Amino acid sequence: MGLRRFTNADGPYYAADCDFHPDGTFTALHLYPATDVRPRSGYTDATRPLLNTLLAHKRRHGVGRRDEYPAATDTDVTAVLDVLVMRILDFDQTCSSSSLDQVLEDVGSKSVSGQVRGRTGAGCRGE
């Protein structure tokens, strides 16, 4: 696991584990120390659930992380969205159906479809 230092308008921050893993997944933790502009320290989980779900689906079908997947169908898109919903519910079992609908709308089927095929194309916390 590597550690990198970055700077934004609030001052320096660190990213731990910010490279792709050998299995193609991406998880990272951003650590923000207190500064004159940032009065409190904190962290952000920068894991990318949608990207990881897409990459896992492609990997199961023998398609590389950066390879296009022109054979992807609507069934593939549905499978990715189904797994994404399950991951959301695993994370937050109180997530309402309207919140799930909003997440899926934000993701957008066209966007997912394009990403599954290899083209460039809010979480639920009960808040």
Tab-separated table of C-alpha atoms in Angstrom:
chain	number	residue	atom	x	y	z
A	1	MET	CA	0.000	0.000	0.000
A	2	GLY	CA	1.423	3.321	-1.051
A	3	LEU	CA	0.970	6.769	0.415
A	4	ARG	CA	0.966	9.918	-1.697
A	5	ARG	CA	0.822	13.561	-0.702
A	6	PHE	CA	-1.415	16.019	-2.551
A	7	THR	CA	-2.486	19.605	-1.980
A	8	ASN	CA	-5.823	21.314	-2.465
A	9	ALA	CA	-7.141	24.774	-1.523
A	10	ASP	CA	-7.375	23.682	2.129
A	11	GLY	CA	-3.801	22.460	2.328
A	12	PRO	CA	-2.028	19.127	2.092
A	13	TYR	CA	-3.760	15.777	2.238
A	14	TYR	CA	-2.668	12.187	1.821
A	15	ALA	CA	-4.012	9.331	-0.258
A	16	ALA	CA	-3.347	5.824	1.007
A	17	ASP	CA	-3.692	2.775	-1.227
A	18	CYS	CA	-4.547	4.933	-4.238
A	19	ASP	CA	-3.413	2.609	-7.026
A	20	PHE	CA	-5.402	-0.116	-8.729
A	21	HIS	CA	-5.017	-3.495	-7.052
A	22	PRO	CA	-3.794	-6.509	-9.061
A	23	ASP	CA	-7.397	-7.749	-9.327
A	24	GLY	CA	-8.383	-4.434	-10.933
A	25	THR	CA	-10.283	-2.938	-8.000
A	26	PHE	CA	-9.738	0.535	-6.638
A	27	THR	CA	-9.862	1.427	-2.962
A	28	ALA	CA	-8.276	4.443	-1.376
A	29	LEU	CA	-8.441	6.468	1.779
A	30	HIS	CA	-7.905	10.237	1.726
A	31	LEU	CA	-6.543	11.649	4.985
A	32	TYR	CA	-6.899	15.354	5.706
A	33	PRO	CA	-4.787	16.816	8.521
A	34	ALA	CA	-5.948	20.003	10.212
A	35	THR	CA	-4.553	23.206	8.685
A	36	ASP	CA	-5.157	26.915	9.159
A	37	VAL	CA	-7.952	26.674	6.568
A	38	ARG	CA	-9.132	23.167	7.541
A	39	PRO	CA	-9.757	23.422	11.282
A	40	ARG	CA	-10.427	19.701	11.828
A	41	SER	CA	-8.711	16.635	10.472
A	42	GLY	CA	-10.733	13.970	8.702
A	43	TYR	CA	-10.813	11.274	6.087
A	44	THR	CA	-12.783	10.212	3.025
A	45	ASP	CA	-13.235	6.660	1.781
A	46	ALA	CA	-12.452	7.035	-1.923
A	47	THR	CA	-13.415	3.487	-2.888
A	48	ARG	CA	-15.230	3.430	-6.218
A	49	PRO	CA	-18.133	0.967	-5.921
A	50	LEU	CA	-19.502	1.486	-9.433
A	51	LEU	CA	-16.090	1.210	-11.063
A	52	ASN	CA	-15.227	-1.876	-9.002
A	53	THR	CA	-18.567	-3.479	-9.905
A	54	LEU	CA	-18.034	-2.769	-13.606
A	55	LEU	CA	-14.488	-4.105	-13.529
A	56	ALA	CA	-15.531	-7.266	-11.662
A	57	HIS	CA	-18.223	-7.939	-14.262
A	58	LYS	CA	-15.772	-7.456	-17.117
A	59	ARG	CA	-13.209	-9.670	-15.368
A	60	ARG	CA	-15.796	-12.478	-14.950
A	61	HIS	CA	-16.336	-12.327	-18.701
A	62	GLY	CA	-12.622	-12.372	-19.526
A	63	VAL	CA	-12.480	-8.700	-20.496
A	64	GLY	CA	-9.531	-6.627	-19.299
A	65	ARG	CA	-9.852	-3.497	-17.188
A	66	ARG	CA	-9.165	-1.116	-20.074
A	67	ASP	CA	-10.490	-3.335	-22.853
A	68	GLU	CA	-13.698	-2.522	-24.654
A	69	TYR	CA	-16.566	-4.957	-24.220
A	70	PRO	CA	-18.602	-4.546	-27.427
A	71	ALA	CA	-20.427	-7.852	-26.816
A	72	ALA	CA	-22.031	-6.438	-23.655
A	73	THR	CA	-25.819	-6.550	-23.713
A	74	ASP	CA	-28.647	-5.051	-21.715
A	75	THR	CA	-28.423	-8.194	-19.576
A	76	ASP	CA	-24.861	-7.211	-18.652
A	77	VAL	CA	-25.999	-3.708	-17.739
A	78	THR	CA	-28.788	-5.120	-15.585
A	79	ALA	CA	-26.351	-7.508	-13.900
A	80	VAL	CA	-24.003	-4.623	-13.033
A	81	LEU	CA	-26.865	-2.514	-11.672
A	82	ASP	CA	-28.195	-5.465	-9.634
A	83	VAL	CA	-24.800	-5.989	-8.013
A	84	LEU	CA	-24.466	-2.258	-7.372
A	85	VAL	CA	-27.857	-2.208	-5.613
A	86	MET	CA	-26.826	-5.192	-3.473
A	87	ARG	CA	-23.581	-3.422	-2.532
A	88	ILE	CA	-25.547	-0.319	-1.548
A	89	LEU	CA	-27.896	-2.396	0.597
A	90	ASP	CA	-24.956	-4.237	2.178
A	91	PHE	CA	-23.526	-0.834	3.080
A	92	ASP	CA	-26.775	0.692	4.284
A	93	GLN	CA	-29.723	-1.576	4.928
A	94	THR	CA	-31.906	1.429	5.757
A	95	CYS	CA	-31.533	2.823	2.247
A	96	SER	CA	-35.019	3.601	0.971
A	97	SER	CA	-36.278	2.574	-2.442
A	98	SER	CA	-36.500	6.255	-3.429
A	99	SER	CA	-32.823	6.686	-2.501
A	100	LEU	CA	-31.910	3.609	-4.542
A	101	ASP	CA	-33.925	4.981	-7.464
A	102	GLN	CA	-31.973	8.245	-7.166
A	103	VAL	CA	-28.633	6.435	-7.165
A	104	LEU	CA	-29.622	4.422	-10.224
A	105	GLU	CA	-30.877	7.567	-11.933
A	106	ASP	CA	-27.605	9.335	-11.101
A	107	VAL	CA	-25.626	6.414	-12.499
A	108	GLY	CA	-27.815	6.321	-15.597
A	109	SER	CA	-28.271	3.226	-17.727
A	110	LYS	CA	-26.635	4.865	-20.738
A	111	SER	CA	-23.561	5.710	-18.675
A	112	VAL	CA	-23.317	2.188	-17.274
A	113	SER	CA	-23.979	0.663	-20.672
A	114	GLY	CA	-21.162	2.695	-22.186
A	115	GLN	CA	-18.779	1.826	-19.371
A	116	VAL	CA	-19.588	-1.886	-19.519
A	117	ARG	CA	-18.818	-1.788	-23.222
A	118	GLY	CA	-15.569	0.096	-22.534
A	119	ARG	CA	-16.427	3.611	-23.638
A	120	THR	CA	-15.681	6.641	-21.533
A	121	GLY	CA	-18.639	7.886	-20.594
A	122	ALA	CA	-24.899	9.940	-3.825
A	123	GLY	CA	-24.720	7.405	-1.766
A	124	CYS	CA	-27.387	6.217	0.688
A	125	ARG	CA	-26.796	6.885	4.333
A	126	GLY	CA	-30.305	7.593	5.478
A	127	GLU	CA	-29.445	11.298	5.754
